[in-house]
PDB file of C-alpha atoms in Angstrom:
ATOM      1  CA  UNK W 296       0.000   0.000   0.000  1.00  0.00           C
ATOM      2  CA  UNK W 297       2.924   2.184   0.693  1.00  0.00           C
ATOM      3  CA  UNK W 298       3.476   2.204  -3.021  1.00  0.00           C
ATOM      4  CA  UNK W 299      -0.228   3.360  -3.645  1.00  0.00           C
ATOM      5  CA  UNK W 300      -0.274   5.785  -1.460  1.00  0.00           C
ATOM      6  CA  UNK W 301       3.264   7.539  -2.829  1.00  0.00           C
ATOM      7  CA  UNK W 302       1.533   7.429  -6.663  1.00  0.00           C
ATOM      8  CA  UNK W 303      -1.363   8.893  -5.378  1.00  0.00           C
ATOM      9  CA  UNK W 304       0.668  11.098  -3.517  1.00  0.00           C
ATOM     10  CA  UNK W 305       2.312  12.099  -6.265  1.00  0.00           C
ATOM     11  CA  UNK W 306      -0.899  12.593  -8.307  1.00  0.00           C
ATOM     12  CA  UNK W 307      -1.638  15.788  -5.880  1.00  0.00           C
ATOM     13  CA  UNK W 308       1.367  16.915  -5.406  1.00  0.00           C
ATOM     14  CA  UNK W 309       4.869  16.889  -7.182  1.00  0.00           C
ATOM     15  CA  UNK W 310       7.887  18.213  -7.892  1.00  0.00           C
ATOM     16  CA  UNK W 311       6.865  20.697 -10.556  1.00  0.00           C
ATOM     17  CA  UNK W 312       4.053  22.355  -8.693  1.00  0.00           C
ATOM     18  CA  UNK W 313       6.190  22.948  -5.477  1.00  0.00           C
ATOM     19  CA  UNK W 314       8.652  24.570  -7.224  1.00  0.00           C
ATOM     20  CA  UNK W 315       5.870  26.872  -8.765  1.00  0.00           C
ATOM     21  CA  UNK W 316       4.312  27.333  -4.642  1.00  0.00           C
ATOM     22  CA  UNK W 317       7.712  28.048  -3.408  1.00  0.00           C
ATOM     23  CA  UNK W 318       8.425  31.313  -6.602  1.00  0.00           C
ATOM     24  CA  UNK W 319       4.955  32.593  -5.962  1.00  0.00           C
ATOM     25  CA  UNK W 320       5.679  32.646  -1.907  1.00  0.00           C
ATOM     26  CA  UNK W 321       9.229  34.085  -2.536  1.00  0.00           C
ATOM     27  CA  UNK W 322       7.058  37.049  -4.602  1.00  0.00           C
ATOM     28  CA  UNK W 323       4.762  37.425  -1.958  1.00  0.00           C
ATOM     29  CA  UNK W 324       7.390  38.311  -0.030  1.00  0.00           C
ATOM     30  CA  UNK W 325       9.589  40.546  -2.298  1.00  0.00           C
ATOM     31  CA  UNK W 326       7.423  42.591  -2.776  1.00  0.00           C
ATOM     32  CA  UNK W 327       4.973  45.003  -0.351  1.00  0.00           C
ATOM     33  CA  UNK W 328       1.522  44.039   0.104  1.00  0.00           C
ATOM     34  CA  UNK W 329      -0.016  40.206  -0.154  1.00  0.00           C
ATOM     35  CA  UNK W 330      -4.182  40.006  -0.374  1.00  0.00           C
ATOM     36  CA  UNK W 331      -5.758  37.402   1.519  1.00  0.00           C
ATOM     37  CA  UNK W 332      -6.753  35.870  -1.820  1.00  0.00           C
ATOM     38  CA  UNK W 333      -3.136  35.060  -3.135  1.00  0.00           C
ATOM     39  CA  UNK W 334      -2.544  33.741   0.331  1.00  0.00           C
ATOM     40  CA  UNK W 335      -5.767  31.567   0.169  1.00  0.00           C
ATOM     41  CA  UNK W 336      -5.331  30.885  -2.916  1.00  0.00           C
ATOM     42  CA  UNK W 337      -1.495  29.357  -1.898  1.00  0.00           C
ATOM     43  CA  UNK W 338      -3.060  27.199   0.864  1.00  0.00           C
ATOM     44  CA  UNK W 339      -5.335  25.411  -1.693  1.00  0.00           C
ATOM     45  CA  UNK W 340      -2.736  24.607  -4.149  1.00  0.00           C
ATOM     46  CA  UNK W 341      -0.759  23.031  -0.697  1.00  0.00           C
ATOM     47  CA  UNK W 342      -4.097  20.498  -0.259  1.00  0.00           C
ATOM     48  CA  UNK W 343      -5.651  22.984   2.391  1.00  0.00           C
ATOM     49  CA  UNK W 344      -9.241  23.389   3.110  1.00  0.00           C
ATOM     50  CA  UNK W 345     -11.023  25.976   5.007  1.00  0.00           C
ATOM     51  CA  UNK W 346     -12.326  24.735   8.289  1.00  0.00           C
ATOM     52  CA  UNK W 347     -14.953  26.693  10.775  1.00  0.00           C
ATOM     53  CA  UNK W 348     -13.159  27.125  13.619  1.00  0.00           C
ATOM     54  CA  UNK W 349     -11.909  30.263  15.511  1.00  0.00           C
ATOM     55  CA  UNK W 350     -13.081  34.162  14.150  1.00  0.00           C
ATOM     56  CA  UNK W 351     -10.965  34.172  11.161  1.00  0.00           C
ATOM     57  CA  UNK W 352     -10.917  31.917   8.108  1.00  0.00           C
ATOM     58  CA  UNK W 353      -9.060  28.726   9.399  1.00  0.00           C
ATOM     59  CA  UNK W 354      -7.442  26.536   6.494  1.00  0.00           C
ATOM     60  CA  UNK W 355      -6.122  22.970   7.712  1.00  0.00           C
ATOM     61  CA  UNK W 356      -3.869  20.384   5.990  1.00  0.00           C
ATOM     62  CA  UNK W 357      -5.561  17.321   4.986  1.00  0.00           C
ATOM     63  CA  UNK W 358      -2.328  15.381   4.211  1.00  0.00           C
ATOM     64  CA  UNK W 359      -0.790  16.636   7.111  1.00  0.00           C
ATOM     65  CA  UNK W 360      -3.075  16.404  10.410  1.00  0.00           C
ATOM     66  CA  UNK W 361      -0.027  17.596  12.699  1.00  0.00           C
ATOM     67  CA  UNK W 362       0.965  20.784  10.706  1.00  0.00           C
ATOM     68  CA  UNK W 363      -0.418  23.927  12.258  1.00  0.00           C
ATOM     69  CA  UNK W 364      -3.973  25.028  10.988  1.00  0.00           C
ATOM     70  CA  UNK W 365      -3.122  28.588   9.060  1.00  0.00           C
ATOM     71  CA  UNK W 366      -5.658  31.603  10.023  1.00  0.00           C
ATOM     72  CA  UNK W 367      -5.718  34.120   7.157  1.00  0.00           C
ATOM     73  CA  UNK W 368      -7.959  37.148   8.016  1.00  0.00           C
ATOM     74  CA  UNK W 369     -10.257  38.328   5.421  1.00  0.00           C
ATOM     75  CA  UNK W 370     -11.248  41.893   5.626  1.00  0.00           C
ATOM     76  CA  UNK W 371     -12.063  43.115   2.399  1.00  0.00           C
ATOM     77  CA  UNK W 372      -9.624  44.022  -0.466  1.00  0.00           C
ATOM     78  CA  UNK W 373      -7.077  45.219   1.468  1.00  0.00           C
ATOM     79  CA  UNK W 374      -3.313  43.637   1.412  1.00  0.00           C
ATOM     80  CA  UNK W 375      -2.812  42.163   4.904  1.00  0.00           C
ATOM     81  CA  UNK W 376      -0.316  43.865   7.618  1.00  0.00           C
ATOM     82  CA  UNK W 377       3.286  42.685   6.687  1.00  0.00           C
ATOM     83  CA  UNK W 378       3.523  40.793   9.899  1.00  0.00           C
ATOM     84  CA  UNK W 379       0.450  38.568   9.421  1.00  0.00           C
ATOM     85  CA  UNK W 380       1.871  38.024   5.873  1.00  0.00           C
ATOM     86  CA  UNK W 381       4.829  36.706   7.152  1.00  0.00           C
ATOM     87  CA  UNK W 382       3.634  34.783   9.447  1.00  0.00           C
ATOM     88  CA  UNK W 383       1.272  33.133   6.802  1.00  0.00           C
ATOM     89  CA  UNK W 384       3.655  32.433   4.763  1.00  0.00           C
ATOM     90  CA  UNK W 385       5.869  31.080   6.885  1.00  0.00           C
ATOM     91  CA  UNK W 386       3.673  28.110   7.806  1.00  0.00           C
ATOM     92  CA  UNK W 387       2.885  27.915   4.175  1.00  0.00           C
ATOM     93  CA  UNK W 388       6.291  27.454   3.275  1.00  0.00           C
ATOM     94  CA  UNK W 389       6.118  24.390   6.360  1.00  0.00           C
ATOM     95  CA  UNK W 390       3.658  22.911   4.084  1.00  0.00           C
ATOM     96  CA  UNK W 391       6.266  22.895   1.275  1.00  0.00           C
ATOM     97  CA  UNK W 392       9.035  21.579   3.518  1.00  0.00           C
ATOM     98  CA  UNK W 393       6.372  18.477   4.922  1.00  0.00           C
ATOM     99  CA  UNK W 394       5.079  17.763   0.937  1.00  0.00           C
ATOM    100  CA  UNK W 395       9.188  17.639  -0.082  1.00  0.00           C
ATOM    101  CA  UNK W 396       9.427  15.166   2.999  1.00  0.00           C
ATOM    102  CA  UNK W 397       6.596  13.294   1.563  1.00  0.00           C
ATOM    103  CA  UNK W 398       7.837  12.815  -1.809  1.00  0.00           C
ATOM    104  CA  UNK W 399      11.424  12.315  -1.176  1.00  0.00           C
ATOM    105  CA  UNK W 400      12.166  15.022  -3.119  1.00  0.00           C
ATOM    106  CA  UNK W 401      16.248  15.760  -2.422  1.00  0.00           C
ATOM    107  CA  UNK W 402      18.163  18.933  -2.352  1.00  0.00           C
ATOM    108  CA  UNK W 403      18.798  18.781  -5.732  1.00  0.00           C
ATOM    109  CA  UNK W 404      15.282  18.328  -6.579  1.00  0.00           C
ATOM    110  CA  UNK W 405      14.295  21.530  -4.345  1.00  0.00           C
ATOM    111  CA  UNK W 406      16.737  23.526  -6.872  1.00  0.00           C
ATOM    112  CA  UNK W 407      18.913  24.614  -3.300  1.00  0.00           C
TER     113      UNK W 407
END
């Protein structure tokens, strides 16, 4: 089953796509202000889902039950304060780290 659940694994995720996840969160934070949607946006493509619990918009990793559950606050249009941006992304870039775990994927693979 082990080799099941890798193919499927790979399936949803692979090398490829984290590559493309890890640019766009690099660019997020390059540059000044991140909406909530990019940010929401980047937790989907990571196999996210929103959840109801707590006051803000809670999105929780289905392939990974023990990674943090990432609050992004939705208040309109406007970019999000620098510091909850960072914060976001840096358990969004956790996710990254946990799916490169998942597939194996060495430093070579990561393009480090």
């Amino acid at each position: 089953t082990g080799s099941l659940t890798n193919d499927i694994t790979r399936d949803i995720m692979n090398q490829k796509k984290l590559n493309s996840i890890r640019r766009q969160l690099q660019a997020c934070r390059n540059r000044g202000g991140v909406k909530p949607a990019e940010l929401e946006s980047l937790a989907r493509r990571l196999g996210r889902v929103k959840s109801k619990r707590g006051k803000e918009p809670t999105w929780i990793s289905g392939q990974f039950p023990t990674l943090r559950p990432v609050g992004i606050p939705h208040h309109g249009s406007a970019d999000l304060n620098r510091y909850t941006a960072r914060a976001i992304l840096d358990q969004l870039e956790s996710d990254v780290e946990s799916w490169e775990e998942q597939l194996g994927m060495g430093d070579a693979e990561r393009g480090e």
